[in-house]
mmCIF file of C-alpha atoms in Angstrom:
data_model
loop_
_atom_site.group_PDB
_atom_site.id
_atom_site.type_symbol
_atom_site.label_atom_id
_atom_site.label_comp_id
_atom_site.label_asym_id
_atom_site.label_seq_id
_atom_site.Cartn_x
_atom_site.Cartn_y
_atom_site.Cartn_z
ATOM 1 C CA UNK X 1076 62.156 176.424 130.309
ATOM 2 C CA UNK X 1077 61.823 176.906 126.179
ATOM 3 C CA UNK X 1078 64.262 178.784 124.994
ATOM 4 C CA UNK X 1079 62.563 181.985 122.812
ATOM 5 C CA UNK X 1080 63.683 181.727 119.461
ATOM 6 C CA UNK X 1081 63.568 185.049 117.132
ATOM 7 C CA UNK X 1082 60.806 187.473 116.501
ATOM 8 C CA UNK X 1083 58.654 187.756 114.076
ATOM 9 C CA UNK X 1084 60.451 190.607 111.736
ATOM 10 C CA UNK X 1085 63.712 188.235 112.588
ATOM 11 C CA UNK X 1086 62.277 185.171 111.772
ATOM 12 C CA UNK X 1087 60.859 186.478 108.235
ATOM 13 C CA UNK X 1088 64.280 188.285 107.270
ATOM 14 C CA UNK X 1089 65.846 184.703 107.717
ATOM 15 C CA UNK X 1090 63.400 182.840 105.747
ATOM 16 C CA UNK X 1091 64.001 185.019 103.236
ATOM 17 C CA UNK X 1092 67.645 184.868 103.980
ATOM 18 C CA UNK X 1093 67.938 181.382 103.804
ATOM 19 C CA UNK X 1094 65.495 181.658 100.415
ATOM 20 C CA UNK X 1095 67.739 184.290 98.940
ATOM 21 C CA UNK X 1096 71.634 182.833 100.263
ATOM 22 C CA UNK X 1097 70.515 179.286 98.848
ATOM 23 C CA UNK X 1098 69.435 180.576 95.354
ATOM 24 C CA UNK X 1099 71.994 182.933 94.987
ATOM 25 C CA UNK X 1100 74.827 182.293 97.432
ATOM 26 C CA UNK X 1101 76.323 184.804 100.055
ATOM 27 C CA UNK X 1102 77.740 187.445 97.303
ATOM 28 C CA UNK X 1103 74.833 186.952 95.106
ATOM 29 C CA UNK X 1104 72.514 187.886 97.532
ATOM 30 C CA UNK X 1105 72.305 191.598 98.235
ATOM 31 C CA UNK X 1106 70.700 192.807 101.540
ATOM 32 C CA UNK X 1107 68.017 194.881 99.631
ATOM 33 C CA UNK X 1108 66.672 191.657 98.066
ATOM 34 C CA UNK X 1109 66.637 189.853 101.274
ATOM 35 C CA UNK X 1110 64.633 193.114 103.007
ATOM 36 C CA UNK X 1111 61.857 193.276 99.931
ATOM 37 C CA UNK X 1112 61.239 189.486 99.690
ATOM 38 C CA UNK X 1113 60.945 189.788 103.982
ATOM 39 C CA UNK X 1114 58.783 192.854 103.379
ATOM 40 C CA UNK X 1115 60.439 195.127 105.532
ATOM 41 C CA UNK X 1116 63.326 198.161 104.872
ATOM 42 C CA UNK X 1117 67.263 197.700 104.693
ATOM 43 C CA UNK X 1118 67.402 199.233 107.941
ATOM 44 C CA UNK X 1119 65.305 196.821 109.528
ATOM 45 C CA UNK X 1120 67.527 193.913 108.258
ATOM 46 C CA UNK X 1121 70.520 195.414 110.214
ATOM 47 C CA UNK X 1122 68.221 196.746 113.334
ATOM 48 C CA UNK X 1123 68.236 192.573 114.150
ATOM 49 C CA UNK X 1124 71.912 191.537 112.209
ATOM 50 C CA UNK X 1125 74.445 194.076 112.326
ATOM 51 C CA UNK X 1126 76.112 193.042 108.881
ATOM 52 C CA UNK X 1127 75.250 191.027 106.430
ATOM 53 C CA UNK X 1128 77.941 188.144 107.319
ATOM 54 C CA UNK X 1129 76.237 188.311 110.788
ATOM 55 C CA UNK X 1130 72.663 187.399 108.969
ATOM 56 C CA UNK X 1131 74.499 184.548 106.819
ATOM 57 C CA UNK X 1132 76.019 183.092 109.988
ATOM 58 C CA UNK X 1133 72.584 183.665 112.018
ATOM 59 C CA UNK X 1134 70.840 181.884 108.789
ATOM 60 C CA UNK X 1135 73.792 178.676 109.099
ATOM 61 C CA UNK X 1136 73.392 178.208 112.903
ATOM 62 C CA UNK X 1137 69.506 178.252 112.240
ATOM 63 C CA UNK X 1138 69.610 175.424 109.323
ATOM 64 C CA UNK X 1139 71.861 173.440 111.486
ATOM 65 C CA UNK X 1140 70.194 173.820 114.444
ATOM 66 C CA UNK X 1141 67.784 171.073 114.313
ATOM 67 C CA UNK X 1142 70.518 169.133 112.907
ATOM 68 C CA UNK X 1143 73.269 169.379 115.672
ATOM 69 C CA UNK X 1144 70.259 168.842 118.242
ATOM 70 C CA UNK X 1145 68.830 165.906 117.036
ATOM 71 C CA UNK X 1146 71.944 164.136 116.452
ATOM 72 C CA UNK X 1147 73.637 165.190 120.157
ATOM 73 C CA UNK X 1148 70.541 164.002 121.962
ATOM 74 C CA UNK X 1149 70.997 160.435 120.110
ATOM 75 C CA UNK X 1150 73.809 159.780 121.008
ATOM 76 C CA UNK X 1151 73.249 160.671 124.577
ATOM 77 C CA UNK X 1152 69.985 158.155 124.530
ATOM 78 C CA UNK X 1153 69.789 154.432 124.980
ATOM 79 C CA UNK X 1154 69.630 151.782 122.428
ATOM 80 C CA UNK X 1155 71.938 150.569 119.870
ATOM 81 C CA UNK X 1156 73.955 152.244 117.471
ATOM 82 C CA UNK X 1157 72.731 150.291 114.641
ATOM 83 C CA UNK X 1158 69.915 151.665 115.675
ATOM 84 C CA UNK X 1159 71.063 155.428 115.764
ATOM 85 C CA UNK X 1160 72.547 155.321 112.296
ATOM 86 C CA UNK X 1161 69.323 154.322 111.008
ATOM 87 C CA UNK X 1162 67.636 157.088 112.950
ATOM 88 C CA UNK X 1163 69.879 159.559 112.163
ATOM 89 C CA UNK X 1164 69.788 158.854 108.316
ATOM 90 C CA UNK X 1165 65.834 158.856 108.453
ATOM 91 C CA UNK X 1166 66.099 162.283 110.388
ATOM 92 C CA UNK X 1167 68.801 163.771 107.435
ATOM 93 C CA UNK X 1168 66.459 162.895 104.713
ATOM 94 C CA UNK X 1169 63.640 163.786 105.981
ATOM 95 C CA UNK X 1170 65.034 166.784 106.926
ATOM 96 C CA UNK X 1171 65.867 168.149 103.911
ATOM 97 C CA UNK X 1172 63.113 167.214 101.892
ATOM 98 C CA UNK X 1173 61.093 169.172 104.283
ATOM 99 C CA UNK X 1174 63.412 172.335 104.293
ATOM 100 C CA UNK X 1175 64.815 172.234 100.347
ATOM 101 C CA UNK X 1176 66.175 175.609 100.689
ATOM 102 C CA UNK X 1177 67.840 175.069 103.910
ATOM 103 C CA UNK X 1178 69.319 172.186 102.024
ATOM 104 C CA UNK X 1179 70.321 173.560 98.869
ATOM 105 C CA UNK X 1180 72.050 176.444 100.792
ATOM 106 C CA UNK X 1181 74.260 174.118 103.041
ATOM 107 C CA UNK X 1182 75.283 171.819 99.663
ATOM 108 C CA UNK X 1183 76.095 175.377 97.838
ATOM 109 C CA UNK X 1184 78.389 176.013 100.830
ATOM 110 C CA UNK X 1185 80.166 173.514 101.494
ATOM 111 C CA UNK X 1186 80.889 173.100 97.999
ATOM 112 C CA UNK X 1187 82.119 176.724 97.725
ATOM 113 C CA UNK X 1188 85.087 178.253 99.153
ATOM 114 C CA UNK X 1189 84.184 181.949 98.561
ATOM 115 C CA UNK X 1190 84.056 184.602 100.865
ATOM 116 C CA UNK X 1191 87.049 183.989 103.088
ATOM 117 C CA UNK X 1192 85.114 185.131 106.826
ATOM 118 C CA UNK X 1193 82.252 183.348 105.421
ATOM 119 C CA UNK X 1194 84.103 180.277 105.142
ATOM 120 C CA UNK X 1195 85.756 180.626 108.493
ATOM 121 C CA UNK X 1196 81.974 180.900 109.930
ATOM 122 C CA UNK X 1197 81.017 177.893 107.992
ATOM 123 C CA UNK X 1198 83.330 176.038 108.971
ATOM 124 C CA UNK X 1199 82.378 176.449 113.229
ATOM 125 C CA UNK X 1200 79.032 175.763 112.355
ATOM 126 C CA UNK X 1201 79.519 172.450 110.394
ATOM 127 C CA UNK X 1202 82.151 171.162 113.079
ATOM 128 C CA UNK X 1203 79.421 171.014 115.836
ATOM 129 C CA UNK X 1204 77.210 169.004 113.218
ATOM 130 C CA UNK X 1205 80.335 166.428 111.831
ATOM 131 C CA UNK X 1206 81.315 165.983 115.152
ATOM 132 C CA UNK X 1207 77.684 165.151 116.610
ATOM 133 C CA UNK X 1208 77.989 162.561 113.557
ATOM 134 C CA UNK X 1209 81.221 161.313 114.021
ATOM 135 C CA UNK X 1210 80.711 160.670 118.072
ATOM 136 C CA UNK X 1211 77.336 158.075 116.774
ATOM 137 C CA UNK X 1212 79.802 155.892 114.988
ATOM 138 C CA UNK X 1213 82.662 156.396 117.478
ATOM 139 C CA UNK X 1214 80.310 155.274 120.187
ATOM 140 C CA UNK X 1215 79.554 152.009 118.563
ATOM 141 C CA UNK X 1216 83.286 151.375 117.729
ATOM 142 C CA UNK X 1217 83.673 152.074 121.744
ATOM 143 C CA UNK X 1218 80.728 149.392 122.578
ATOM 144 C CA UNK X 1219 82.151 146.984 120.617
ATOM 145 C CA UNK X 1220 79.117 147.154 118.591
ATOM 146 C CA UNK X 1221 80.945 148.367 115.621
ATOM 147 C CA UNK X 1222 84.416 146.683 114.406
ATOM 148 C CA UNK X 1223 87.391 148.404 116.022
ATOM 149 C CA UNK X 1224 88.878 149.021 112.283
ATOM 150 C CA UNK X 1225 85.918 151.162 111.507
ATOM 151 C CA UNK X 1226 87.364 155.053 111.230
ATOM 152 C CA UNK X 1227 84.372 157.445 112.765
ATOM 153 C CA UNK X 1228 85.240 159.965 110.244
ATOM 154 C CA UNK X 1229 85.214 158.202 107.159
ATOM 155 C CA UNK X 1230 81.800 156.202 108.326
ATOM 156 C CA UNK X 1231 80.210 159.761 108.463
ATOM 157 C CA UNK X 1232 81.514 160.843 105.514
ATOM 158 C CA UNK X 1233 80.021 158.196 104.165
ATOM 159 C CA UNK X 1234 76.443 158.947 106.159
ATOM 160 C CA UNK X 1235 76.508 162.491 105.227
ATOM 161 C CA UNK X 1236 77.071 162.150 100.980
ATOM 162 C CA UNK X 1237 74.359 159.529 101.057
ATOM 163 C CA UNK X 1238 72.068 161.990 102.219
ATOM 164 C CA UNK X 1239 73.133 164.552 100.214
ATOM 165 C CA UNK X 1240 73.443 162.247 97.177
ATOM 166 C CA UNK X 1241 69.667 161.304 97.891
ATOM 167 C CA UNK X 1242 68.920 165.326 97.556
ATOM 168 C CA UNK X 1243 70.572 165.800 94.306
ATOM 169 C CA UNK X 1244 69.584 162.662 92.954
ATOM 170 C CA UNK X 1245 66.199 161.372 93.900
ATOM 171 C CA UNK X 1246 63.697 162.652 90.763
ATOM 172 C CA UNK X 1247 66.929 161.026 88.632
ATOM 173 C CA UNK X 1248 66.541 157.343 90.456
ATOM 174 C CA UNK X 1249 63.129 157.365 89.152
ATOM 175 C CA UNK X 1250 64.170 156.772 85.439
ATOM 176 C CA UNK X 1251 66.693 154.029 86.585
ATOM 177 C CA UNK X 1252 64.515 150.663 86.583
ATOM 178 C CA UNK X 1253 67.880 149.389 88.171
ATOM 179 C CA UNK X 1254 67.176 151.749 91.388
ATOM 180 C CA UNK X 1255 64.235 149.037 92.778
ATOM 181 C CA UNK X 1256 62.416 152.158 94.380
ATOM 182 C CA UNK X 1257 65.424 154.073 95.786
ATOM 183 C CA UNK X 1258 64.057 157.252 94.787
ATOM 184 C CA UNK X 1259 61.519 156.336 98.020
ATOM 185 C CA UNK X 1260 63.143 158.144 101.245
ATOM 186 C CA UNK X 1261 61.875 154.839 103.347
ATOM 187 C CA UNK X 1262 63.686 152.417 101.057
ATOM 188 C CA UNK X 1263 66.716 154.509 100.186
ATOM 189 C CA UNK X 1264 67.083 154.941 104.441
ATOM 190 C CA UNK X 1265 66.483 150.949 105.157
ATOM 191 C CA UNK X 1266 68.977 150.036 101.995
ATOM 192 C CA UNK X 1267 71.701 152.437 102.842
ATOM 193 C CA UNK X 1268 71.538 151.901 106.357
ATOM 194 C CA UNK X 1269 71.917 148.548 105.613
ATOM 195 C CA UNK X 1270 74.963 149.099 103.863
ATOM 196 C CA UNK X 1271 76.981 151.413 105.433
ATOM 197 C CA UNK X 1272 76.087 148.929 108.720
ATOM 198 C CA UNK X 1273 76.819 145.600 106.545
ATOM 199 C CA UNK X 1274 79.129 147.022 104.238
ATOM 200 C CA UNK X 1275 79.506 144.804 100.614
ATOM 201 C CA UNK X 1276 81.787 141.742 101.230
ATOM 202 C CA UNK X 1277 80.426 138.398 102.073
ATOM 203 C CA UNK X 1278 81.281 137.237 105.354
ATOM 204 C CA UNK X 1279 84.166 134.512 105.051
ATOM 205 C CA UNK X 1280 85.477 136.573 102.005
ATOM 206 C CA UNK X 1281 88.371 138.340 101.505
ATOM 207 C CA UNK X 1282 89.631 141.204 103.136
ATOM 208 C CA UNK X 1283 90.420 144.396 101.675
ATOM 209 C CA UNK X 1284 93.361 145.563 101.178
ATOM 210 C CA UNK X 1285 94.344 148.649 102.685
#
């Protein structure tokens, strides 16, 4: 059975929402602005969300969405986790590319505190998605895939600010002739992938110290 997802007048207050909250952050965004670019009256906006922290949160859980889903379902699937990692960092770029202001909405927030009930909303939204994250690595530390000193957290730490690094920095790479063609989201994904799987030391070298 599919799910219904919003109607229409919903779905075009959140585009404009998500248009609105990404250029100009939650208290920068008044609820008039988001009703004109959507084309229809203030009332309207609070017919479907009751406040305007309610449309913010509706807007996050709709970003994320695809996110949370995506990532959930691979780790319930077969295969390697080598091979998820590599999935799932093809699926984050990709991702935001194709939805910049989706993108440039969830970097503003979670690099701004702000709006204390905002924040707290935030911060249940993006614990479903870090989890989802964190459970891919943990998984492959579980298999044996992965070595047992590798910390789930850290690895998608690590994941998630290559992604967002890519984002922020890709038109950049292009003027670096050291960059070999990172500013490409298929060679970024198979270098960093690479990495964050490989790591940097030479095998027989020495080990870091911690």
């Amino acid at each position: 059975m599919t799910v219904p997802g919003p109607a229409v007048g919903a779905r075009a207050i959140l585009d404009a929402a998500t248009a609105l909250f990404a250029e100009s952050g939650f208290d920068g965004a008044s609820v008039a602005a988001i009703a004109e670019k959507a084309g229809v009256c203030k009332a309207n906006v609070f017919h479907h969300f009751p406040s305007k922290e309610d449309l913010y949160f509706a807007v996050l859980e709709a970003v994320t969405a695809a996110h949370a889903d995506y990532t959930e379902d691979l780790y319930r699937a077969p295969g390697s986790s080598a091979d998820k990692v590599h999935k799932l960092l093809e699926f984050q770029i990709r991702d935001m590319l194709d939805n910049p202001s989706a993108a440039r909405l969830l970097l503003r927030q979670v690099s701004e505190v702000g709006h204390a009930r905002v924040h707290q909303l935030s911060q249940t939204i993006f614990q479903r998605n870090f989890t989802a994250v964190v459970n891919i690595f943990d998984q492959g530390r579980q298999r044996g895939e992965f070595h047992s000193s590798v910390d789930p957290g850290a690895a998608a730490m690590l994941l998630c600010g290559a992604t967002q690094c890519f984002f922020n920095c890709r038109e950049v790479l292009r003027e670096f002739r050291a960059s070999t063609d990172l500013e490409k989201p298929e060679a970024y994904v198979r270098r960093v992938a690479a990495l964050i799987l490989k790591g940097v030391l030479r095998v027989g070298g020495p080990p870091p110290s911690v």
